[in-house]
mmCIF file of C-alpha atoms in Angstrom:
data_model
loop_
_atom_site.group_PDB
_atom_site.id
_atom_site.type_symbol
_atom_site.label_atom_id
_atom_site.label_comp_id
_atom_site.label_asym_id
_atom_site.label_seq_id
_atom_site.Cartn_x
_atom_site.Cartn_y
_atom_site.Cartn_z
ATOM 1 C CA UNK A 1458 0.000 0.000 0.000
ATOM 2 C CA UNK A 1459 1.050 3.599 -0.688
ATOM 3 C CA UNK A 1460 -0.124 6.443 -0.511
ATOM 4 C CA UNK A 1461 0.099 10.262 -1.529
ATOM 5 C CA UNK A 1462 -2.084 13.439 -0.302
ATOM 6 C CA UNK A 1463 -1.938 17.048 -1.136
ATOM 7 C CA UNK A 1464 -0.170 19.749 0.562
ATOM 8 C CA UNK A 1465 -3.443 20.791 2.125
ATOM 9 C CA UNK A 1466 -4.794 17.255 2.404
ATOM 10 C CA UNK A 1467 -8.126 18.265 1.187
ATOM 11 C CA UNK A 1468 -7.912 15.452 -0.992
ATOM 12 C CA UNK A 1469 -5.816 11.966 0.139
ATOM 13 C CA UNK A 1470 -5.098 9.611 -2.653
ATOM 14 C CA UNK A 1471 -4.184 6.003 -2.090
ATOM 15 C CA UNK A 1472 -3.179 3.054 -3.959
ATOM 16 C CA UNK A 1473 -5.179 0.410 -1.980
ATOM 17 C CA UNK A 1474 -4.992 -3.024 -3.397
ATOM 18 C CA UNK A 1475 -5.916 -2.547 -7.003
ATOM 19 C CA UNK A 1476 -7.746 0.564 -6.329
ATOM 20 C CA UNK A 1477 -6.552 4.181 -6.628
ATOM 21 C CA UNK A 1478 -8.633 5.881 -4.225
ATOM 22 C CA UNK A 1479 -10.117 9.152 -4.319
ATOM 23 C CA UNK A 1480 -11.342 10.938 -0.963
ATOM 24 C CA UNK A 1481 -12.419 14.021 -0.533
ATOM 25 C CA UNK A 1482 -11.673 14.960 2.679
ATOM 26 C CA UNK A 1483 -13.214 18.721 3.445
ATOM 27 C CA UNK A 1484 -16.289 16.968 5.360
ATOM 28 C CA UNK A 1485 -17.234 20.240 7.311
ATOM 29 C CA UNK A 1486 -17.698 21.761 3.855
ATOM 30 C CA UNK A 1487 -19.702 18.552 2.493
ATOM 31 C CA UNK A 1488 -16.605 18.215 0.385
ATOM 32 C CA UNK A 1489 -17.064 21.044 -1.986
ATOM 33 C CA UNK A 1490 -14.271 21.234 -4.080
ATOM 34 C CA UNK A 1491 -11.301 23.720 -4.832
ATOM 35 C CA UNK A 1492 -9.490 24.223 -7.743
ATOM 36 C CA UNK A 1493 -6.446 22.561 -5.858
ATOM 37 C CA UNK A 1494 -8.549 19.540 -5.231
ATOM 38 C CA UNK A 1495 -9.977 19.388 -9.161
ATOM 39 C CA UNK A 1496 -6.382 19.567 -9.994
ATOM 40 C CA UNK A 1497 -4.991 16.820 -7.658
ATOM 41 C CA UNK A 1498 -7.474 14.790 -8.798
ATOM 42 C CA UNK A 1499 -6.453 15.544 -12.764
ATOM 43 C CA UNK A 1500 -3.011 14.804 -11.413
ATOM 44 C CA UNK A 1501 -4.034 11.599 -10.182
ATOM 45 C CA UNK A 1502 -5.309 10.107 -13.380
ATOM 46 C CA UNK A 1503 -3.122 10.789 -15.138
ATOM 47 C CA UNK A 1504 -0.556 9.088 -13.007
ATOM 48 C CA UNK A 1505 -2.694 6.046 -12.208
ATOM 49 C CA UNK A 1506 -3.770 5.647 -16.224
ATOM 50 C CA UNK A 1507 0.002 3.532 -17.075
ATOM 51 C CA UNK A 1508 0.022 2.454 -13.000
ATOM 52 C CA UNK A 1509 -0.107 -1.302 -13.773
ATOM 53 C CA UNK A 1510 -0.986 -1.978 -9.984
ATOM 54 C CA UNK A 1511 -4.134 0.461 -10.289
ATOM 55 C CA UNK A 1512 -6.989 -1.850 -12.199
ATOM 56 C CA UNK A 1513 -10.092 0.495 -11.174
ATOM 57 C CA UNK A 1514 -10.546 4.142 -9.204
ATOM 58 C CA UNK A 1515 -12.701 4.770 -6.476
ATOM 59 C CA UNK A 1516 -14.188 7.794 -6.032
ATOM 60 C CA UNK A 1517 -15.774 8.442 -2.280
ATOM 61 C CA UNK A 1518 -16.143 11.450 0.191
ATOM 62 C CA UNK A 1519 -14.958 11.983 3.641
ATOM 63 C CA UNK A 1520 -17.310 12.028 6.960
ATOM 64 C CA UNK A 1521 -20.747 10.599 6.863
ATOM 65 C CA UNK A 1522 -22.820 13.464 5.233
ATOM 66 C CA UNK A 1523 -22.135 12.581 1.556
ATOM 67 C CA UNK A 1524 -19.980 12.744 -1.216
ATOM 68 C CA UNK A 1525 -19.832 16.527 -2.414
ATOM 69 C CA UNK A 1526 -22.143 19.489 -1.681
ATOM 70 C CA UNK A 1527 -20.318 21.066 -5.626
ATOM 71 C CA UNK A 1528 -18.094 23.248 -6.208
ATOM 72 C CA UNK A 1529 -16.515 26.002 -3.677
ATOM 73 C CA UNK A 1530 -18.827 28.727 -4.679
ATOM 74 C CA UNK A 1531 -18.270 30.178 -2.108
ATOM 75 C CA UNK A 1532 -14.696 30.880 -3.267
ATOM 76 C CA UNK A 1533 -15.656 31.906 -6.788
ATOM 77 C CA UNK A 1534 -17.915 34.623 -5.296
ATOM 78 C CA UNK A 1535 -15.163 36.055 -2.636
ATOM 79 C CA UNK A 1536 -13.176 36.402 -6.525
ATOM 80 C CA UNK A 1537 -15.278 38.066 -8.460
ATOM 81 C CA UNK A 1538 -16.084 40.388 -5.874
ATOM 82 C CA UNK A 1539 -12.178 40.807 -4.991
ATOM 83 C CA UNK A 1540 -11.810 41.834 -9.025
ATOM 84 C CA UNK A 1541 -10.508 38.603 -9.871
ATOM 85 C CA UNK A 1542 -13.257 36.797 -11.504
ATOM 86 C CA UNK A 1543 -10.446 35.046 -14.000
ATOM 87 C CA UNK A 1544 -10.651 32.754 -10.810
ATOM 88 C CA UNK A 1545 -13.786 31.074 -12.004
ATOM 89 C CA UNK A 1546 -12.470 30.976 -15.504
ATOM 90 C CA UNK A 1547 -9.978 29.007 -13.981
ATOM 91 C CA UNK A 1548 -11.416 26.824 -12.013
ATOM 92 C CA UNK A 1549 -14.287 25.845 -14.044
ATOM 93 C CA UNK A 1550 -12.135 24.759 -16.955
ATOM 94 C CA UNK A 1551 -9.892 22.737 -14.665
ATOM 95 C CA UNK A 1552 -13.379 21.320 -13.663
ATOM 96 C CA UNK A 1553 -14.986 20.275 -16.473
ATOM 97 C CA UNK A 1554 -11.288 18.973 -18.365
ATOM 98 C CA UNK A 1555 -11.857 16.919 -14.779
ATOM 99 C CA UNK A 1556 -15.681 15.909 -15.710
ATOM 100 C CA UNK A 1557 -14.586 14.859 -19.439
ATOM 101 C CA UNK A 1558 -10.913 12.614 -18.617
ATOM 102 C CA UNK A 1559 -14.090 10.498 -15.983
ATOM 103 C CA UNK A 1560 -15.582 10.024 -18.683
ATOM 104 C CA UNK A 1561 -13.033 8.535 -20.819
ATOM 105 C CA UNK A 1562 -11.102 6.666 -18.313
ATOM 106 C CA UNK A 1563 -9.638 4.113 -19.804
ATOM 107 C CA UNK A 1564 -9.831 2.149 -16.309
ATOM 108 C CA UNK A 1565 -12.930 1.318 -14.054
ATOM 109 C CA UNK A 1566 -14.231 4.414 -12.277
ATOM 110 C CA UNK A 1567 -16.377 3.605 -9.391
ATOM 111 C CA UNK A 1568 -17.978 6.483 -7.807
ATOM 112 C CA UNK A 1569 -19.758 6.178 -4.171
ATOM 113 C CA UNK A 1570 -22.753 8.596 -4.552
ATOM 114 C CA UNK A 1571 -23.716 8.158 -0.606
ATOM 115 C CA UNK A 1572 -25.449 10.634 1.271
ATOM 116 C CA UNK A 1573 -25.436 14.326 -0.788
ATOM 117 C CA UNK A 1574 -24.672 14.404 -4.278
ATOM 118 C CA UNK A 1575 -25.133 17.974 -5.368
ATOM 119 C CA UNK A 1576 -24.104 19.717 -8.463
ATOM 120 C CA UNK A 1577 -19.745 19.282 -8.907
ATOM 121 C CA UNK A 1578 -20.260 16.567 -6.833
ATOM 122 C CA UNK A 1579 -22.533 14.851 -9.830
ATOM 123 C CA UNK A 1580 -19.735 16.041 -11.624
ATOM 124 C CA UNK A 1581 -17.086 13.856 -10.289
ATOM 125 C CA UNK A 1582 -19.088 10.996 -9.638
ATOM 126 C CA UNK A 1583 -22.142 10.209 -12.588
ATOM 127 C CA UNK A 1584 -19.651 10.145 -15.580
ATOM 128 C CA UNK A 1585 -17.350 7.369 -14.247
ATOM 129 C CA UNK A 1586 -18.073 3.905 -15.576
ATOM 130 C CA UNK A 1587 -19.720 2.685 -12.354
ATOM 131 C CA UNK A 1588 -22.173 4.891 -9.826
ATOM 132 C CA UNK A 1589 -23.119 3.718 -6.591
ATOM 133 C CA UNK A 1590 -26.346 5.049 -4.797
ATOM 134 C CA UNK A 1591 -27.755 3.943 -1.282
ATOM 135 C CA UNK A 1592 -30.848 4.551 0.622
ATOM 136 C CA UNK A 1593 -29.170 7.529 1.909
ATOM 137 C CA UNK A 1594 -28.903 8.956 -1.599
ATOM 138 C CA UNK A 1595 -29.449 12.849 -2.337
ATOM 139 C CA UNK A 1596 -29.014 13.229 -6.150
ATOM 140 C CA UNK A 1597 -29.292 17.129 -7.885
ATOM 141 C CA UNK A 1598 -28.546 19.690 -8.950
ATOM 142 C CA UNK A 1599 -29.823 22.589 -7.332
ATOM 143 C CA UNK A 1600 -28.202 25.478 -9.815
ATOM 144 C CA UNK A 1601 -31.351 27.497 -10.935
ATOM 145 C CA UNK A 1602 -31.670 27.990 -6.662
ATOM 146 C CA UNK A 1603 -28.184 30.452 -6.566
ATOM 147 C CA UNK A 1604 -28.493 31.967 -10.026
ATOM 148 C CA UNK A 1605 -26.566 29.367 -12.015
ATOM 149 C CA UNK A 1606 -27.398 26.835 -14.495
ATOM 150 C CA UNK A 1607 -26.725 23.054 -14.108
ATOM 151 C CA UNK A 1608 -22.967 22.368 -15.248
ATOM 152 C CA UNK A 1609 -20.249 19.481 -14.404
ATOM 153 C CA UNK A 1610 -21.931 18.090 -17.720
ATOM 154 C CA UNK A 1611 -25.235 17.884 -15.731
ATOM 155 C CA UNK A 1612 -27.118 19.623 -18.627
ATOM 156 C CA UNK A 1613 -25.576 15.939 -20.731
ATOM 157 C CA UNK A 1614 -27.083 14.008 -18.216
ATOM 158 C CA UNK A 1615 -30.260 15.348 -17.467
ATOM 159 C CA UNK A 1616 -30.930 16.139 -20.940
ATOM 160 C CA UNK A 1617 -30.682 12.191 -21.500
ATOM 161 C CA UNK A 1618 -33.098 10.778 -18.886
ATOM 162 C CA UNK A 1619 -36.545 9.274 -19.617
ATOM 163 C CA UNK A 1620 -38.958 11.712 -21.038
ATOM 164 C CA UNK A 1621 -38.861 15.147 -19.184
ATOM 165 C CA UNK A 1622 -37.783 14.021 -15.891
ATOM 166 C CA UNK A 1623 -34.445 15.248 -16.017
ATOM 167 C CA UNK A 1624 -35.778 18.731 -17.038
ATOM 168 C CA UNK A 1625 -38.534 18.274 -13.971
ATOM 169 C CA UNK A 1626 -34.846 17.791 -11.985
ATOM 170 C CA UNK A 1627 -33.143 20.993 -13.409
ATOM 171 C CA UNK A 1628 -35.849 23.337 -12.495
ATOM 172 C CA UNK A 1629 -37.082 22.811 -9.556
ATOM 173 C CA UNK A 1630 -33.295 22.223 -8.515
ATOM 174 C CA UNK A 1631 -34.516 19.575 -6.048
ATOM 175 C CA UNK A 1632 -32.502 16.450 -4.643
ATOM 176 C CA UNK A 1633 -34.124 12.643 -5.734
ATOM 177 C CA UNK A 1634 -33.429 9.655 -4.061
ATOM 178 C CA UNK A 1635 -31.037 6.749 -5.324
ATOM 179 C CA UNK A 1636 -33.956 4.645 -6.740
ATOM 180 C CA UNK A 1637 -35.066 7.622 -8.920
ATOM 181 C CA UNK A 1638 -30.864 8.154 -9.851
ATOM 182 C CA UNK A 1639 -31.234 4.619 -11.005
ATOM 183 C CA UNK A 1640 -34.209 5.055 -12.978
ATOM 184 C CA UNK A 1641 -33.082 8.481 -14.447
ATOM 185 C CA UNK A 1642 -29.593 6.847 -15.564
ATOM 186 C CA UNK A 1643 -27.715 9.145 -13.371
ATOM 187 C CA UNK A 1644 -26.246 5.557 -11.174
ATOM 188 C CA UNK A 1645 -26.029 2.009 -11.562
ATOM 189 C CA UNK A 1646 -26.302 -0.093 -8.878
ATOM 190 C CA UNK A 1647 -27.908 0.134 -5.510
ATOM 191 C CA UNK A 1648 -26.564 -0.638 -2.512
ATOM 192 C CA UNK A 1649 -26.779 -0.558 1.209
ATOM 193 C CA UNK A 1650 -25.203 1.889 2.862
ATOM 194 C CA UNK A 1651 -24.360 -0.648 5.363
ATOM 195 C CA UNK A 1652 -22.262 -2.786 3.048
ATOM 196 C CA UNK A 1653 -20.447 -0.379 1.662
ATOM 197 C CA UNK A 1654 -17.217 -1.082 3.471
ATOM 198 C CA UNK A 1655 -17.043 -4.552 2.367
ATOM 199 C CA UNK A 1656 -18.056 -3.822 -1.198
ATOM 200 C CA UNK A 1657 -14.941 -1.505 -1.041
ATOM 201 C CA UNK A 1658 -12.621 -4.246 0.054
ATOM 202 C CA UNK A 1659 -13.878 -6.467 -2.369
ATOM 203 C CA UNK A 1660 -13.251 -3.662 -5.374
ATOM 204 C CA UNK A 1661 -9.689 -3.592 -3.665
ATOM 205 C CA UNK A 1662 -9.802 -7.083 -4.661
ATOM 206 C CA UNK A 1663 -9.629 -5.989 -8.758
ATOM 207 C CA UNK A 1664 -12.743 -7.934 -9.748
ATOM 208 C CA UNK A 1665 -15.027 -4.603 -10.319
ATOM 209 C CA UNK A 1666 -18.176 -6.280 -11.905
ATOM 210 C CA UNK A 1667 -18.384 -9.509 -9.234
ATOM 211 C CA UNK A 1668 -17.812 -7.163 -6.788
ATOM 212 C CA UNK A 1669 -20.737 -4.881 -7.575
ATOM 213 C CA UNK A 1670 -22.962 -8.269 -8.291
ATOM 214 C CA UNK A 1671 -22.440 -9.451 -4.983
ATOM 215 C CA UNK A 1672 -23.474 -6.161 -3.204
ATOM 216 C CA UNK A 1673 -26.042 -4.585 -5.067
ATOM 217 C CA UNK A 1674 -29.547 -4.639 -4.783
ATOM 218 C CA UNK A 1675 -32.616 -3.744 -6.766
ATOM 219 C CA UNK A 1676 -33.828 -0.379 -5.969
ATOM 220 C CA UNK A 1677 -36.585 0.608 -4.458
ATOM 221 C CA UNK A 1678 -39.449 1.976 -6.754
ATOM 222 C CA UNK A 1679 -38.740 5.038 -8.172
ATOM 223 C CA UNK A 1680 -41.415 8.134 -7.249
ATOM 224 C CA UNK A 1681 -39.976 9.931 -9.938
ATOM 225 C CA UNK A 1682 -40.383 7.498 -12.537
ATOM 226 C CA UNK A 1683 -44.068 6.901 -11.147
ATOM 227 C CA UNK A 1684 -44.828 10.302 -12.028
ATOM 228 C CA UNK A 1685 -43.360 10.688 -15.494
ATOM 229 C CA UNK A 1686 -46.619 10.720 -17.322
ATOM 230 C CA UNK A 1687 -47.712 14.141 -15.924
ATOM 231 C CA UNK A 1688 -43.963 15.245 -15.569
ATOM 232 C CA UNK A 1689 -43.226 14.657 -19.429
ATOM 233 C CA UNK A 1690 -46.867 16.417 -20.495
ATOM 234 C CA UNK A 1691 -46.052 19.410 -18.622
ATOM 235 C CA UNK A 1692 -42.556 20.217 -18.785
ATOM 236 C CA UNK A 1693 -42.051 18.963 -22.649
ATOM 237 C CA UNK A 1694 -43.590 22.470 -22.873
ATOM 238 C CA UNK A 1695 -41.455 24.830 -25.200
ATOM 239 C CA UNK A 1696 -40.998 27.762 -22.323
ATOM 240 C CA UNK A 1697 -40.827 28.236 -18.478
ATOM 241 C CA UNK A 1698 -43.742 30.016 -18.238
ATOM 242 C CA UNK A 1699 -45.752 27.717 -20.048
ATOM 243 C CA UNK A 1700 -44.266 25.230 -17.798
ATOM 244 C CA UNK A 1701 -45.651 26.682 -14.421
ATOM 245 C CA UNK A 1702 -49.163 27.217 -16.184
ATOM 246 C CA UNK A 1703 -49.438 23.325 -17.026
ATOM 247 C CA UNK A 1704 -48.159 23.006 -13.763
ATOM 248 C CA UNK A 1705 -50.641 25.127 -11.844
ATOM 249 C CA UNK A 1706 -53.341 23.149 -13.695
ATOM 250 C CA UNK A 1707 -52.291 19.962 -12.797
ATOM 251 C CA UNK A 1708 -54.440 17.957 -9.852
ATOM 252 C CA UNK A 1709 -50.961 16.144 -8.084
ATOM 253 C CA UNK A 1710 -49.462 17.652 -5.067
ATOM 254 C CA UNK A 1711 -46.348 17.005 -6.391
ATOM 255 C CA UNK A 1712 -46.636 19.481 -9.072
ATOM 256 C CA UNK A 1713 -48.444 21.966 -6.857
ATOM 257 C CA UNK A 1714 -45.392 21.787 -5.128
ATOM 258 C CA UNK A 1715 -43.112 22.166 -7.804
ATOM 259 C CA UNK A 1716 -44.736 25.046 -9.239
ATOM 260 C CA UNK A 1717 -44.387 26.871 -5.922
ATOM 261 C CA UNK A 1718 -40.666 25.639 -5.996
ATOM 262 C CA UNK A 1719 -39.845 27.194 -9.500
ATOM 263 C CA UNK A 1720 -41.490 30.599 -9.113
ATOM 264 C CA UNK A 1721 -38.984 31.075 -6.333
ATOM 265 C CA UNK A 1722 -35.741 30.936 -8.724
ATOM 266 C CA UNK A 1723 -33.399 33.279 -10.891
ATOM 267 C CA UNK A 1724 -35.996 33.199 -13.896
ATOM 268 C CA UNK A 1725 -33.188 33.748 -15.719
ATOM 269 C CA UNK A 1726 -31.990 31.077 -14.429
ATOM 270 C CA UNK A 1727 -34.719 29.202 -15.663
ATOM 271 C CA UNK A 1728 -35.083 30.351 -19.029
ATOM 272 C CA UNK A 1729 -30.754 29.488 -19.726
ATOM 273 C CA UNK A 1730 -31.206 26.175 -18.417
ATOM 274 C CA UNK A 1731 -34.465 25.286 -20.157
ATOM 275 C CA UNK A 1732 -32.331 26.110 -23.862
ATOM 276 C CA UNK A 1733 -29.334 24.729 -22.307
ATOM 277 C CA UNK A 1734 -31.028 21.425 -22.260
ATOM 278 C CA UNK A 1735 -32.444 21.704 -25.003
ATOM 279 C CA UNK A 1736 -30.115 21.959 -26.938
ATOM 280 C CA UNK A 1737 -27.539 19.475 -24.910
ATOM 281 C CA UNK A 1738 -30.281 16.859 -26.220
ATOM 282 C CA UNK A 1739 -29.330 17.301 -29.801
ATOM 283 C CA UNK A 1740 -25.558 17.591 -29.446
ATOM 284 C CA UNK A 1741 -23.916 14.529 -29.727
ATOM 285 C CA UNK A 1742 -20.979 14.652 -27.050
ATOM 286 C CA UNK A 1743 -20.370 14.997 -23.740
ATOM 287 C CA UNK A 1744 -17.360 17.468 -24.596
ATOM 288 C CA UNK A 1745 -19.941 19.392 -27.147
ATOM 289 C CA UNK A 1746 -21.958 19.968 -23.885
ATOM 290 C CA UNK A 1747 -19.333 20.473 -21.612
ATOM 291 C CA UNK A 1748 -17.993 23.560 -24.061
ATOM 292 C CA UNK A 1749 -21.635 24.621 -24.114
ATOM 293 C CA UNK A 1750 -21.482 25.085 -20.308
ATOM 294 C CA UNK A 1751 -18.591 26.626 -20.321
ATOM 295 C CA UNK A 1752 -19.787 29.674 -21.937
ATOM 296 C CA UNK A 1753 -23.145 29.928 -19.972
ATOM 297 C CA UNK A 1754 -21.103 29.536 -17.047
ATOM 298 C CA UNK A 1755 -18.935 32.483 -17.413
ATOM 299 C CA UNK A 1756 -21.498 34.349 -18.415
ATOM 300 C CA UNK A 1757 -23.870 33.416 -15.516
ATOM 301 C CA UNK A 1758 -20.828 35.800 -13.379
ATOM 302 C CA UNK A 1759 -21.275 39.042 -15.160
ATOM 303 C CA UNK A 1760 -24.448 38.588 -16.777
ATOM 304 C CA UNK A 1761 -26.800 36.295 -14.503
ATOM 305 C CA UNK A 1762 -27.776 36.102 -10.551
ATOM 306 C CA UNK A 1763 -24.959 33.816 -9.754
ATOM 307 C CA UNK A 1764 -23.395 36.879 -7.297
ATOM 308 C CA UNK A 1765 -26.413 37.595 -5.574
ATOM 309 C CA UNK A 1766 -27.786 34.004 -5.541
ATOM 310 C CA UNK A 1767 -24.319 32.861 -3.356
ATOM 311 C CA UNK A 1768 -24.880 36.520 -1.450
ATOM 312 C CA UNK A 1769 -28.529 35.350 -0.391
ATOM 313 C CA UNK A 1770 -27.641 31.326 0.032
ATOM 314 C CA UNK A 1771 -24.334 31.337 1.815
ATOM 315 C CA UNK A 1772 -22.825 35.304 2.068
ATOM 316 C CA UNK A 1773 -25.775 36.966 4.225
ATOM 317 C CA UNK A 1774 -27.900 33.412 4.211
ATOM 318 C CA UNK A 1775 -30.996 35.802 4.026
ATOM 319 C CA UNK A 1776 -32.738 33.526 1.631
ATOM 320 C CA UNK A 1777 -34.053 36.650 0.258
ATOM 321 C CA UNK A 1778 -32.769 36.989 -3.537
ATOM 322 C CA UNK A 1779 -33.226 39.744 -5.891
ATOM 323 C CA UNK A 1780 -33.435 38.518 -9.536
ATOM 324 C CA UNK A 1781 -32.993 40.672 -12.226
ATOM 325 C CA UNK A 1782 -34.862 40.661 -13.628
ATOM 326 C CA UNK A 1783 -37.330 39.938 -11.080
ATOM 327 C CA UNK A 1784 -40.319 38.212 -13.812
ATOM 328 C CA UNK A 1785 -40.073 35.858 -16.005
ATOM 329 C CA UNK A 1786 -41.945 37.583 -18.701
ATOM 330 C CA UNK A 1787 -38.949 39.998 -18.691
ATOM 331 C CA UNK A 1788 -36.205 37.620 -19.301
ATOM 332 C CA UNK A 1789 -36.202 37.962 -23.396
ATOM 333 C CA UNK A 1790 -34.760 35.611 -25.685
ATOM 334 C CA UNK A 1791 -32.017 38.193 -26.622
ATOM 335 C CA UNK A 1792 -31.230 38.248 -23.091
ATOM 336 C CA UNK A 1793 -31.134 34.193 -23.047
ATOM 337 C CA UNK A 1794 -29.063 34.441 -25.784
ATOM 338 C CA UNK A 1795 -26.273 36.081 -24.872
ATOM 339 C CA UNK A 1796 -25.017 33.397 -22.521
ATOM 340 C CA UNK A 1797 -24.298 30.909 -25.336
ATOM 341 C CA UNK A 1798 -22.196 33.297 -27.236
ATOM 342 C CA UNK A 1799 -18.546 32.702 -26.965
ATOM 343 C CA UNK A 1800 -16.442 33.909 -24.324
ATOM 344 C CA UNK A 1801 -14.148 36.695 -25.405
ATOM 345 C CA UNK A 1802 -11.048 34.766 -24.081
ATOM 346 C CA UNK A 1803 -11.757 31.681 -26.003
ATOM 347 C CA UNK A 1804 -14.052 28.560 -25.335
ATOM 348 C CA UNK A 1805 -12.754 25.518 -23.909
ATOM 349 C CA UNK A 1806 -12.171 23.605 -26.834
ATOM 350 C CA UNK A 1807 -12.387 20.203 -25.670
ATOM 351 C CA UNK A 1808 -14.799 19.257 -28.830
ATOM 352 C CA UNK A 1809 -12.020 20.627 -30.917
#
C-alpha cells in the first residue's frame, strides 16, 4: 500500500490493493471542491492511467454526510467580488477537463454517490463507468436555486433521462433519491449503505463487476419514474412560463409543489437552463456539452444572478434573492441568448 495526499490534504489519494482511491476529505464543507482539489485529482489520473498496480478508481467522500455538496462557490464569489473573476475561468475549466478525462477513463471508475450528491459533486461521480447510490442517496442539482445553471456536464445528463424528468430535476433544482438516480440513468447499482465497506474491500480485490454483483440490490421503486406521465406532459412544454401554467393546472401535489418551488428561482436562471437542455439533447458529445457550459457559465458571473444568488444562500444566508430581472416575462430571448455566445477569451475547446 502507498499512498500520496496534497499539501493541504483536502484530498488523500491512495493506492489500496488494485484501487486508486479518491477521498475528498473537506467533510465540514460537504466536500465542496477547490481548484487545488480538481487539480490533484487531474493529477491523479493521469498518473494512475500507465500504473499497472491500479486496475479500477474509487471515487468516495470523507465524513458521513455525503460525497460533495459542488463546487466552492463560495470561493468563486469572494473572486469576483475581490476583481478577480479570472478565478472562475480558472477553475471551471480545470473542472470540467476533470468531468470529461471520468468520462473517458480508460480504467474502471467507481464512484460512491452516498449521502449528498449535489451539483460538482454529480460532476465527479455520474460520468465514471460505475455509480453507486444507497438509501441515503441525495441526487441534484440545485443550480437554478443560486443563479446558475446546471454544469459538471449535468445539462448531458439530465438532458438524456426518460422523457422530461431530467428537465422536472433541473428546475425545480430539487434532490431525488437513489432509486429515482437509477431510474433516471444518473447511477447504476444500488446498494446498502451498510455494506459499503465490504463492497470496497472487495473492489480492492480488482474484480469490479463480481464485486458490484455481490453487493447490489434492486432499488426501491422510483417516485420519480411513477410520475413521469404528468412530468413529461407538462414540462415537454417549449418555455418556463408555459411550464408553471401546465403546472398550476395539474391535480398532483407534487406538481403543486413544484410550481411553488420554481417561481422562487433566478428566472433567468430558468429560461438558460431550459435552452441549455435543449439543446444538450441534440448535441452529440459529452465534450460538445461540456464547451456549451462553459460559456453559460462564465457568463452566468457578469451577466446572470450567480453573485447575488451565493450573497442570499451562503454570504448573508438571508434567503431573500433579488433577480434581475425579477419576472419571467422579462427575461427575453435576446437576453437568453447572450449566454451561449462565446467567451471573449476563447471557449474551452475540448470538442475541438
Amino acid at each position: 500500500m502507498t499512498s500520496q495526499e496534497n499539501d493541504e490534504q483536502q484530498v488523500l489519494f491512495e493506492v489500496w490493493g488494485a484501487l486508486g482511491r479518491i477521498t475528498l476529505n473537506r467533510p465540514k464543507a460537504l466536500n465542496s471542491l477547490t481548484y487545488d482539489m480538481v487539480r490533484a485529482v487531474l493529477t491523479a489520473l493521469d498518473q494512475w492511467r500507465t500504473d499497472d498496480r491500479v486496475r479500477a478508481v474509487l471515487i468516495e467522500g470523507a465524513g458521513d454526510r455525503g460525497l460533495c455538496a459542488g463546487g466552492d462557490i463560495r470561493a468563486m464569489y469572494d473572486a469576483i467580488k475581490e476583481g478577480e473573476p479570472e478565478l472562475t475561468e480558472t477553475f471551471w475549466a480545470a473542472e470540467y477537463r476533470m468531468n470529461d478525462a471520468l468520462a473517458r477513463y480508460p480504467k474502471p471508475v467507481v464512484g460512491i454517490m452516498d449521502g449528498i450528491c449535489m451539483g460538482g459533486g454529480v460532476g465527479i461521480s455520474a460520468h465514471g463507468s460505475h455509480r453507486v447510490v444507497t438509501e441515503r442517496s441525495k441526487v441534484g442539482m440545485p443550480e437554478v436555486g443560486i443563479g446558475f445553471v446546471p454544469d459538471v456536464g449535468g445539462t448531458y445528463l439530465l438532458s438524456r433521462t426518460p422523457g422530461e424528468l431530467g428537465t422536472h430535476m433541473a428546475l425545480t433544482g430539487g434532490p431525488v433519491s437513489g432509486a429515482d438516480a437509477v431510474h433516471c440513468g444518473l447511477a447504476d447499482h444500488y446498494v446498502a449503505s451498510g455494506d459499503l465497506e465490504e463492497l470496497i474491500a472487495a473492489l480492492g480485490a480488482g474484480d469490479v463487476e463480481a464485486a458490484l454483483e455481490k453487493y447490489s440490490t434492486t432499488p426501491p421503486r422510483s417516485e420519480l419514474g411513477e410520475a413521469r406521465e404528468w412530468i413529461d406532459q407538462v414540462y415537454g412544454r417549449d418555455s418556463v412560463e408555459e411550464i408553471l401554467e401546465g403546472l398550476r393546472a395539474r391535480p398532483e401535489s407534487a406538481a403543486q409543489e413544484a410550481a411553488r418551488t420554481i417561481a422562487t428561482k433566478s428566472p433567468t436562471s430558468l429560461k438558460v437552463t431550459l435552452r441549455a437542455l435543449r439543446a444538450a439533447r441534440e448535441l452529440d458529445s459529452l465534450e460538445e456539452v461540456l464547451d456549451q457550459e462553459y460559456r453559460v457559465s462564465l457568463s452566468c458571473t457578469h451577466l446572470g444572478d450567480f453573485v447575488e444568488g451565493v450573497r442570499a444562500t451562503l454570504v448573508d444566508k438571508d434567503r431573500d434573492p433579488s433577480w434581475s430581472p425579477a419576472r419571467l416575462e422579462d427575461v427575453d430571448e435576446q437576453r437568453v441568448a447572450a449566454f451561449f455566445a462565446r467567451p471573449t477569451g476563447g471557449d474551452l475547446g475540448l470538442s475541438g
